[in-house]
Amino acid sequence: MTDTTTALAPTDAVSLHASVIAWFDEHARDLPWRRPEAGAWGVMVSEFMLQQTPVSRVLPVYEQWLARWPRPADLAAEAPGEAVRAWGRLGYPRRALRLHGAAQAIAERHGGDVPSEHAQLLALPGIGEYTAAAVASFAYGQRHTVLDTNVRRVFARAASGIQYPPTATTAAERRLARTLLPDDQETAARWAAASMELGALVCTARNEDCARCPIAGQCAWRLAGKPAHEGAARRGQTYAGTDRQVRGKLLAVLRASTAPVPQSALDGVWHEPVQRARALDGLVADGLVEPLEDGTYQLPS
DNA sequence: CATGCGTGGAG
DNA sequence: TCTCCAAGCAT
């Protein structure tokens, strides 16, 4: 029961908030989903796209998406396959399907407006703990602990004195986040965005830039001499030759064609027939691909 | 709770 | 070249 969460005394919390928020006011990126006109739908779309995908790649797709489907009901009225097609090469295309499903649920159950309640957001497909908190905080200014990979890393370093947070989010991390969350709602929402941005721009996974960090003087990790991460290097996720790669190739063919695609066109993307069939079956099972009576395939209608 | 799920850029 | 990683979620 070692307590590594009190490196920052509660009395330091106020100055901590002020430092990070002041830094944010000065250095925050001007991202489209942060502009007032984005609205809750814009925030929600951005959060789906940003799940495991860098900002630079999200930007162009986000703009096209919002121009085409400015409200949830606009997307809900489309075939899910159109969402998958518009998703392009962002990766993890199941997110497109879930975003479409979330839009339908919003149109049906919430009168077309993105719900503001955390529990209602959490009930939507594709929205988990993080995204629910992010939308409630960023779009509606509510007070929530927004624990993404950036915030977890900032807290791990500044408060716990370790280089990287654990693989999976722990109860201790949630507790720490709650402790550090400002009491005032407006300040809390600002803090959530600011601490995340700090992790994205300064306190990055590699090449952290402590010289530009507003809380370097209070950072437990830096003060401890920045000890290296203990334990084995995290997973080496090979991609070449996996089902994921095959699925990606198959879906790319289907995205490129408005007309149904014959089996022969799909056979060309991968030499090994067993794996190819398994990948295609998986896509069908996930609802990303629709097999037709005549043996052709298309994006879901 | 460990896995599977895409893709591309940086170091 | 190859490894790591980028605002997670669902099972």
mmCIF file of C-alpha atoms (C1' of nucleotides) in Angstrom:
data_model
loop_
_atom_site.group_PDB
_atom_site.id
_atom_site.type_symbol
_atom_site.label_atom_id
_atom_site.label_comp_id
_atom_site.label_asym_id
_atom_site.label_seq_id
_atom_site.Cartn_x
_atom_site.Cartn_y
_atom_site.Cartn_z
ATOM 1 C CA MET A 1 0.000 0.000 0.000
ATOM 2 C CA THR A 2 2.647 2.503 -0.896
ATOM 3 C CA ASP A 3 1.201 5.917 -1.407
ATOM 4 C CA THR A 4 2.812 7.694 -4.281
ATOM 5 C CA THR A 5 -0.115 9.972 -4.900
ATOM 6 C CA THR A 6 0.678 12.668 -2.413
ATOM 7 C CA ALA A 7 3.787 14.101 -3.970
ATOM 8 C CA LEU A 8 1.592 17.084 -4.671
ATOM 9 C CA ALA A 9 0.078 18.357 -1.460
ATOM 10 C CA PRO A 10 -3.515 19.582 -1.685
ATOM 11 C CA THR A 11 -2.330 23.067 -0.905
ATOM 12 C CA ASP A 12 -0.317 22.985 -4.107
ATOM 13 C CA ALA A 13 -3.342 22.043 -6.162
ATOM 14 C CA VAL A 14 -4.596 25.575 -6.695
ATOM 15 C CA SER A 15 -1.284 26.827 -8.049
ATOM 16 C CA LEU A 16 -1.013 23.672 -10.124
ATOM 17 C CA HIS A 17 -4.355 24.353 -11.760
ATOM 18 C CA ALA A 18 -3.500 27.970 -12.321
ATOM 19 C CA SER A 19 -0.139 27.163 -13.897
ATOM 20 C CA VAL A 20 -1.458 24.578 -16.311
ATOM 21 C CA ILE A 21 -4.523 26.590 -17.261
ATOM 22 C CA ALA A 22 -2.449 29.724 -17.826
ATOM 23 C CA TRP A 23 -0.131 27.707 -20.043
ATOM 24 C CA PHE A 24 -3.150 26.382 -21.918
ATOM 25 C CA ASP A 25 -4.533 29.871 -22.469
ATOM 26 C CA GLU A 26 -1.232 30.783 -24.083
ATOM 27 C CA HIS A 27 -0.370 27.638 -26.051
ATOM 28 C CA ALA A 28 -3.553 25.723 -26.810
ATOM 29 C CA ARG A 29 -3.892 24.663 -30.430
ATOM 30 C CA ASP A 30 -6.682 26.216 -32.412
ATOM 31 C CA LEU A 31 -8.510 23.017 -33.276
ATOM 32 C CA PRO A 32 -11.858 23.128 -35.080
ATOM 33 C CA TRP A 33 -13.685 21.080 -32.470
ATOM 34 C CA ARG A 34 -12.664 23.591 -29.830
ATOM 35 C CA ARG A 35 -14.382 26.446 -31.585
ATOM 36 C CA PRO A 36 -17.828 27.423 -30.327
ATOM 37 C CA GLU A 37 -19.489 26.626 -33.643
ATOM 38 C CA ALA A 38 -18.424 22.991 -33.349
ATOM 39 C CA GLY A 39 -21.128 22.312 -30.793
ATOM 40 C CA ALA A 40 -21.574 19.080 -28.911
ATOM 41 C CA TRP A 41 -21.881 17.084 -32.125
ATOM 42 C CA GLY A 42 -18.567 18.412 -33.378
ATOM 43 C CA VAL A 43 -16.937 17.560 -30.079
ATOM 44 C CA MET A 44 -18.408 14.079 -30.159
ATOM 45 C CA VAL A 45 -17.347 13.404 -33.734
ATOM 46 C CA SER A 46 -13.833 14.578 -32.954
ATOM 47 C CA GLU A 47 -13.639 12.327 -29.910
ATOM 48 C CA PHE A 48 -14.601 9.277 -31.937
ATOM 49 C CA MET A 49 -12.034 10.082 -34.581
ATOM 50 C CA LEU A 50 -9.315 10.849 -32.067
ATOM 51 C CA GLN A 51 -9.590 7.470 -30.371
ATOM 52 C CA GLN A 52 -6.131 6.112 -31.191
ATOM 53 C CA THR A 53 -5.663 8.395 -34.185
ATOM 54 C CA PRO A 54 -3.409 11.504 -34.300
ATOM 55 C CA VAL A 55 -4.859 14.996 -34.662
ATOM 56 C CA SER A 56 -3.094 15.670 -37.951
ATOM 57 C CA ARG A 57 -4.862 12.805 -39.654
ATOM 58 C CA VAL A 58 -8.232 13.562 -38.112
ATOM 59 C CA LEU A 59 -8.401 17.203 -39.187
ATOM 60 C CA PRO A 60 -9.310 16.817 -42.897
ATOM 61 C CA VAL A 61 -11.768 13.978 -42.311
ATOM 62 C CA TYR A 62 -13.411 15.871 -39.480
ATOM 63 C CA GLU A 63 -14.022 18.903 -41.698
ATOM 64 C CA GLN A 64 -15.569 16.824 -44.471
ATOM 65 C CA TRP A 65 -17.669 14.883 -42.007
ATOM 66 C CA LEU A 66 -19.178 17.933 -40.333
ATOM 67 C CA ALA A 67 -19.803 19.619 -43.677
ATOM 68 C CA ARG A 68 -21.688 16.575 -44.916
ATOM 69 C CA TRP A 69 -23.459 15.675 -41.682
ATOM 70 C CA PRO A 70 -23.800 18.863 -39.617
ATOM 71 C CA ARG A 71 -26.256 17.253 -37.193
ATOM 72 C CA PRO A 72 -26.622 13.735 -35.753
ATOM 73 C CA ALA A 73 -29.902 13.241 -37.644
ATOM 74 C CA ASP A 74 -28.114 13.910 -40.941
ATOM 75 C CA LEU A 75 -25.763 11.025 -40.336
ATOM 76 C CA ALA A 76 -28.510 8.823 -38.935
ATOM 77 C CA ALA A 77 -30.419 9.178 -42.203
ATOM 78 C CA GLU A 78 -27.514 7.741 -44.191
ATOM 79 C CA ALA A 79 -26.619 4.120 -44.794
ATOM 80 C CA PRO A 80 -23.977 2.972 -42.307
ATOM 81 C CA GLY A 81 -21.747 2.073 -45.234
ATOM 82 C CA GLU A 82 -21.503 5.742 -46.133
ATOM 83 C CA ALA A 83 -20.071 6.424 -42.693
ATOM 84 C CA VAL A 84 -17.530 3.661 -43.224
ATOM 85 C CA ARG A 85 -16.613 5.082 -46.616
ATOM 86 C CA ALA A 86 -16.265 8.641 -45.319
ATOM 87 C CA TRP A 87 -14.109 7.355 -42.490
ATOM 88 C CA GLY A 88 -11.432 6.804 -45.097
ATOM 89 C CA ARG A 89 -8.103 5.636 -43.756
ATOM 90 C CA LEU A 90 -8.440 6.810 -40.172
ATOM 91 C CA GLY A 91 -8.221 3.216 -39.032
ATOM 92 C CA TYR A 92 -10.397 1.138 -36.729
ATOM 93 C CA PRO A 93 -13.442 1.522 -39.017
ATOM 94 C CA ARG A 94 -15.731 -0.024 -36.431
ATOM 95 C CA ARG A 95 -15.651 3.438 -34.918
ATOM 96 C CA ALA A 96 -17.463 4.752 -37.988
ATOM 97 C CA LEU A 97 -20.175 2.164 -37.545
ATOM 98 C CA ARG A 98 -20.515 2.999 -33.861
ATOM 99 C CA LEU A 99 -20.638 6.721 -34.547
ATOM 100 C CA HIS A 100 -23.420 6.069 -37.023
ATOM 101 C CA GLY A 101 -25.220 3.956 -34.421
ATOM 102 C CA ALA A 102 -24.755 6.671 -31.826
ATOM 103 C CA ALA A 103 -26.214 9.228 -34.228
ATOM 104 C CA GLN A 104 -29.251 7.027 -34.750
ATOM 105 C CA ALA A 105 -29.745 6.624 -31.017
ATOM 106 C CA ILE A 106 -29.443 10.381 -30.554
ATOM 107 C CA ALA A 107 -31.982 11.013 -33.295
ATOM 108 C CA GLU A 108 -34.403 8.485 -31.851
ATOM 109 C CA ARG A 109 -33.974 8.798 -28.119
ATOM 110 C CA HIS A 110 -32.660 12.295 -27.561
ATOM 111 C CA GLY A 111 -34.552 14.428 -30.031
ATOM 112 C CA GLY A 112 -31.514 14.852 -32.211
ATOM 113 C CA ASP A 113 -29.393 16.551 -29.556
ATOM 114 C CA VAL A 114 -26.214 15.047 -28.133
ATOM 115 C CA PRO A 115 -27.105 14.228 -24.527
ATOM 116 C CA SER A 116 -25.290 16.084 -21.782
ATOM 117 C CA GLU A 117 -25.609 13.477 -19.049
ATOM 118 C CA HIS A 118 -22.589 11.271 -18.558
ATOM 119 C CA ALA A 119 -24.733 8.142 -18.113
ATOM 120 C CA GLN A 120 -26.667 8.807 -21.294
ATOM 121 C CA LEU A 121 -23.479 9.374 -23.246
ATOM 122 C CA LEU A 122 -22.009 6.198 -21.838
ATOM 123 C CA ALA A 123 -25.012 4.252 -23.101
ATOM 124 C CA LEU A 124 -24.268 5.197 -26.707
ATOM 125 C CA PRO A 125 -22.308 2.793 -28.900
ATOM 126 C CA GLY A 126 -18.618 3.596 -29.161
ATOM 127 C CA ILE A 127 -18.636 5.777 -26.055
ATOM 128 C CA GLY A 128 -16.750 4.532 -23.031
ATOM 129 C CA GLU A 129 -15.616 6.096 -19.795
ATOM 130 C CA TYR A 130 -13.188 8.487 -21.393
ATOM 131 C CA THR A 131 -15.341 9.724 -24.274
ATOM 132 C CA ALA A 132 -18.394 10.232 -22.065
ATOM 133 C CA ALA A 133 -16.362 12.386 -19.697
ATOM 134 C CA ALA A 134 -14.706 14.235 -22.558
ATOM 135 C CA VAL A 135 -17.965 15.182 -24.276
ATOM 136 C CA ALA A 136 -19.633 16.167 -21.002
ATOM 137 C CA SER A 137 -16.621 18.271 -20.057
ATOM 138 C CA PHE A 138 -15.568 19.809 -23.373
ATOM 139 C CA ALA A 139 -19.008 20.298 -24.894
ATOM 140 C CA TYR A 140 -21.048 21.036 -21.804
ATOM 141 C CA GLY A 141 -18.493 22.413 -19.370
ATOM 142 C CA GLN A 142 -19.237 19.826 -16.721
ATOM 143 C CA ARG A 143 -16.933 18.626 -13.974
ATOM 144 C CA HIS A 144 -15.560 15.185 -14.799
ATOM 145 C CA THR A 145 -12.271 13.346 -14.508
ATOM 146 C CA VAL A 146 -11.132 13.057 -18.090
ATOM 147 C CA LEU A 147 -8.522 10.312 -18.072
ATOM 148 C CA ASP A 148 -6.969 9.723 -21.446
ATOM 149 C CA THR A 149 -3.472 8.548 -22.241
ATOM 150 C CA ASN A 150 -2.122 12.110 -22.100
ATOM 151 C CA VAL A 151 -3.599 12.974 -18.739
ATOM 152 C CA ARG A 152 -2.591 9.630 -17.293
ATOM 153 C CA ARG A 153 1.003 10.240 -18.345
ATOM 154 C CA VAL A 154 1.056 13.784 -16.961
ATOM 155 C CA PHE A 155 -0.341 12.593 -13.636
ATOM 156 C CA ALA A 156 1.985 9.613 -13.507
ATOM 157 C CA ARG A 157 4.960 11.904 -13.864
ATOM 158 C CA ALA A 158 3.951 15.043 -12.028
ATOM 159 C CA ALA A 159 2.192 13.388 -9.099
ATOM 160 C CA SER A 160 3.359 9.782 -8.912
ATOM 161 C CA GLY A 161 6.933 10.299 -10.033
ATOM 162 C CA ILE A 162 6.995 7.543 -12.619
ATOM 163 C CA GLN A 163 7.702 7.775 -16.325
ATOM 164 C CA TYR A 164 4.657 5.900 -17.586
ATOM 165 C CA PRO A 165 1.276 4.976 -16.133
ATOM 166 C CA PRO A 166 0.256 1.302 -15.818
ATOM 167 C CA THR A 167 -1.043 -0.512 -18.903
ATOM 168 C CA ALA A 168 -4.639 -0.409 -17.755
ATOM 169 C CA THR A 169 -6.180 2.457 -15.826
ATOM 170 C CA THR A 170 -6.152 1.664 -12.117
ATOM 171 C CA ALA A 171 -8.359 2.650 -9.226
ATOM 172 C CA ALA A 172 -5.442 4.626 -7.826
ATOM 173 C CA GLU A 173 -5.264 6.688 -10.987
ATOM 174 C CA ARG A 174 -8.966 7.470 -10.840
ATOM 175 C CA ARG A 175 -8.645 8.419 -7.217
ATOM 176 C CA LEU A 176 -5.734 10.695 -7.965
ATOM 177 C CA ALA A 177 -7.605 12.302 -10.842
ATOM 178 C CA ARG A 178 -10.568 12.992 -8.575
ATOM 179 C CA THR A 179 -8.284 14.486 -5.958
ATOM 180 C CA LEU A 180 -6.697 16.808 -8.459
ATOM 181 C CA LEU A 181 -9.964 17.846 -10.102
ATOM 182 C CA PRO A 182 -10.809 21.471 -9.258
ATOM 183 C CA ASP A 183 -13.984 21.972 -7.224
ATOM 184 C CA ASP A 184 -15.353 24.677 -9.424
ATOM 185 C CA GLN A 185 -17.094 23.278 -12.492
ATOM 186 C CA GLU A 186 -15.775 25.796 -14.968
ATOM 187 C CA THR A 187 -12.232 25.457 -13.682
ATOM 188 C CA ALA A 188 -12.547 21.680 -13.755
ATOM 189 C CA ALA A 189 -13.526 21.684 -17.416
ATOM 190 C CA ARG A 190 -10.657 24.005 -18.215
ATOM 191 C CA TRP A 191 -8.274 21.833 -16.241
ATOM 192 C CA ALA A 192 -9.355 18.727 -18.134
ATOM 193 C CA ALA A 193 -8.590 20.287 -21.490
ATOM 194 C CA ALA A 194 -5.400 21.924 -20.262
ATOM 195 C CA SER A 195 -3.858 18.871 -18.627
ATOM 196 C CA MET A 196 -4.614 16.838 -21.731
ATOM 197 C CA GLU A 197 -3.042 19.415 -24.001
ATOM 198 C CA LEU A 198 0.032 19.505 -21.789
ATOM 199 C CA GLY A 199 0.477 15.792 -22.304
ATOM 200 C CA ALA A 200 -0.064 16.110 -26.030
ATOM 201 C CA LEU A 201 2.368 18.984 -26.611
ATOM 202 C CA VAL A 202 4.952 19.032 -23.822
ATOM 203 C CA CYS A 203 4.842 15.990 -21.572
ATOM 204 C CA THR A 204 4.879 13.552 -24.463
ATOM 205 C CA ALA A 205 5.654 9.847 -24.331
ATOM 206 C CA ARG A 206 9.063 10.380 -25.899
ATOM 207 C CA ASN A 207 11.121 13.570 -25.808
ATOM 208 C CA GLU A 208 9.304 15.330 -23.014
ATOM 209 C CA ASP A 209 10.178 19.028 -23.019
ATOM 210 C CA CYS A 210 10.492 19.961 -19.358
ATOM 211 C CA ALA A 211 11.984 23.339 -20.238
ATOM 212 C CA ARG A 212 8.596 24.375 -21.567
ATOM 213 C CA CYS A 213 6.546 22.734 -18.856
ATOM 214 C CA PRO A 214 4.652 25.100 -16.545
ATOM 215 C CA ILE A 215 4.813 22.631 -13.646
ATOM 216 C CA ALA A 216 8.355 21.321 -14.085
ATOM 217 C CA GLY A 217 9.217 22.765 -10.690
ATOM 218 C CA GLN A 218 6.587 20.599 -9.028
ATOM 219 C CA CYS A 219 7.018 17.461 -11.115
ATOM 220 C CA ALA A 220 7.784 14.442 -8.927
ATOM 221 C CA TRP A 221 9.309 12.501 -11.801
ATOM 222 C CA ARG A 222 11.674 15.262 -12.846
ATOM 223 C CA LEU A 223 12.583 16.024 -9.244
ATOM 224 C CA ALA A 224 13.467 12.349 -8.805
ATOM 225 C CA GLY A 225 15.878 12.519 -11.700
ATOM 226 C CA LYS A 226 13.447 11.126 -14.264
ATOM 227 C CA PRO A 227 13.950 7.433 -13.491
ATOM 228 C CA ALA A 228 13.356 5.092 -16.420
ATOM 229 C CA HIS A 229 10.213 3.019 -16.649
ATOM 230 C CA GLU A 230 10.469 -0.176 -14.631
ATOM 231 C CA GLY A 231 9.444 -3.511 -16.044
ATOM 232 C CA ALA A 232 9.359 -4.989 -19.490
ATOM 233 C CA ALA A 233 8.959 -2.862 -22.562
ATOM 234 C CA ARG A 234 5.347 -2.663 -23.517
ATOM 235 C CA ARG A 235 3.849 -4.798 -26.204
ATOM 236 C CA GLY A 236 5.416 -4.946 -29.632
ATOM 237 C CA GLN A 237 2.317 -4.959 -31.766
ATOM 238 C CA THR A 238 3.363 -6.377 -35.102
ATOM 239 C CA TYR A 239 1.013 -5.535 -37.885
ATOM 240 C CA ALA A 240 2.400 -7.086 -41.028
ATOM 241 C CA GLY A 241 0.736 -10.378 -41.781
ATOM 242 C CA THR A 242 -2.054 -10.019 -39.246
ATOM 243 C CA ASP A 243 -5.768 -10.309 -39.845
ATOM 244 C CA ARG A 244 -5.975 -6.601 -39.192
ATOM 245 C CA GLN A 245 -3.838 -5.884 -42.198
ATOM 246 C CA VAL A 246 -5.947 -8.160 -44.384
ATOM 247 C CA ARG A 247 -9.158 -6.613 -43.125
ATOM 248 C CA GLY A 248 -7.765 -3.212 -43.955
ATOM 249 C CA LYS A 249 -6.944 -4.239 -47.502
ATOM 250 C CA LEU A 250 -10.339 -5.808 -48.053
ATOM 251 C CA LEU A 251 -12.190 -2.806 -46.746
ATOM 252 C CA ALA A 252 -10.097 -0.457 -48.851
ATOM 253 C CA VAL A 253 -11.346 -2.220 -51.974
ATOM 254 C CA LEU A 254 -14.944 -1.927 -50.830
ATOM 255 C CA ARG A 255 -14.610 1.727 -49.878
ATOM 256 C CA ALA A 256 -13.291 2.521 -53.325
ATOM 257 C CA SER A 257 -16.296 1.043 -55.110
ATOM 258 C CA THR A 258 -19.879 2.256 -55.092
ATOM 259 C CA ALA A 259 -21.000 -0.863 -56.916
ATOM 260 C CA PRO A 260 -20.967 -4.291 -55.267
ATOM 261 C CA VAL A 261 -17.580 -5.985 -55.536
ATOM 262 C CA PRO A 262 -17.142 -9.521 -56.868
ATOM 263 C CA GLN A 263 -15.301 -12.109 -54.806
ATOM 264 C CA SER A 264 -12.508 -12.164 -57.373
ATOM 265 C CA ALA A 265 -11.669 -8.522 -56.656
ATOM 266 C CA LEU A 266 -11.308 -9.305 -52.961
ATOM 267 C CA ASP A 267 -9.202 -12.384 -53.634
ATOM 268 C CA GLY A 268 -6.537 -10.163 -55.119
ATOM 269 C CA VAL A 269 -5.684 -8.376 -51.900
ATOM 270 C CA TRP A 270 -4.182 -11.356 -50.064
ATOM 271 C CA HIS A 271 -2.522 -14.533 -51.239
ATOM 272 C CA GLU A 272 -3.399 -16.828 -48.382
ATOM 273 C CA PRO A 273 -7.011 -18.022 -48.853
ATOM 274 C CA VAL A 274 -7.696 -19.219 -45.325
ATOM 275 C CA GLN A 275 -6.662 -16.002 -43.680
ATOM 276 C CA ARG A 276 -8.365 -13.997 -46.384
ATOM 277 C CA ALA A 277 -11.646 -15.790 -45.795
ATOM 278 C CA ARG A 278 -11.313 -15.434 -42.052
ATOM 279 C CA ALA A 279 -10.729 -11.705 -42.378
ATOM 280 C CA LEU A 280 -13.724 -11.277 -44.651
ATOM 281 C CA ASP A 281 -15.913 -13.306 -42.318
ATOM 282 C CA GLY A 282 -14.802 -11.084 -39.491
ATOM 283 C CA LEU A 283 -15.733 -7.953 -41.385
ATOM 284 C CA VAL A 284 -19.167 -9.388 -42.149
ATOM 285 C CA ALA A 285 -19.620 -10.413 -38.524
ATOM 286 C CA ASP A 286 -18.715 -6.888 -37.449
ATOM 287 C CA GLY A 287 -21.269 -5.423 -39.827
ATOM 288 C CA LEU A 288 -18.608 -3.612 -41.823
ATOM 289 C CA VAL A 289 -19.275 -5.662 -44.958
ATOM 290 C CA GLU A 290 -22.533 -6.911 -46.415
ATOM 291 C CA PRO A 291 -22.628 -10.087 -48.505
ATOM 292 C CA LEU A 292 -25.237 -10.073 -51.262
ATOM 293 C CA GLU A 293 -27.262 -12.946 -52.672
ATOM 294 C CA ASP A 294 -25.269 -13.083 -55.891
ATOM 295 C CA GLY A 295 -21.954 -13.619 -54.098
ATOM 296 C CA THR A 296 -20.781 -10.019 -54.303
ATOM 297 C CA TYR A 297 -19.954 -7.730 -51.379
ATOM 298 C CA GLN A 298 -20.588 -4.112 -50.473
ATOM 299 C CA LEU A 299 -20.435 -1.703 -47.575
ATOM 300 C CA PRO A 300 -23.488 -2.058 -45.317
ATOM 301 C CA SER A 301 -26.693 -0.504 -46.660
ATOM 302 C "C1'" DC B 1 -8.596 -8.255 -17.591
ATOM 303 C "C1'" DA B 2 -6.048 -9.386 -21.832
ATOM 304 C "C1'" DT B 3 -6.944 -9.103 -26.679
ATOM 305 C "C1'" DG B 4 -8.288 -7.619 -31.136
ATOM 306 C "C1'" DC B 5 -9.158 -3.899 -33.770
ATOM 307 C "C1'" DG B 6 -6.119 0.166 -38.775
ATOM 308 C "C1'" DT B 7 -3.053 3.313 -40.246
ATOM 309 C "C1'" DG B 8 0.812 6.224 -40.923
ATOM 310 C "C1'" DG B 9 4.464 9.277 -39.062
ATOM 311 C "C1'" DA B 10 8.493 10.077 -36.150
ATOM 312 C "C1'" DG B 11 12.825 8.803 -34.128
ATOM 313 C "C1'" DT C 1 14.646 -0.790 -41.132
ATOM 314 C "C1'" DC C 2 12.071 -1.298 -37.244
ATOM 315 C "C1'" DT C 3 9.876 0.031 -33.067
ATOM 316 C "C1'" DC C 4 6.814 2.847 -30.814
ATOM 317 C "C1'" DC C 5 2.887 5.353 -30.478
ATOM 318 C "C1'" DA C 6 -1.557 8.348 -31.505
ATOM 319 C "C1'" DA C 7 -7.853 12.132 -27.266
ATOM 320 C "C1'" DG C 8 -10.154 3.905 -26.556
ATOM 321 C "C1'" DC C 9 -13.864 0.596 -26.894
ATOM 322 C "C1'" DA C 10 -16.039 -3.902 -26.606
ATOM 323 C "C1'" DT C 11 -15.782 -8.500 -25.400
#
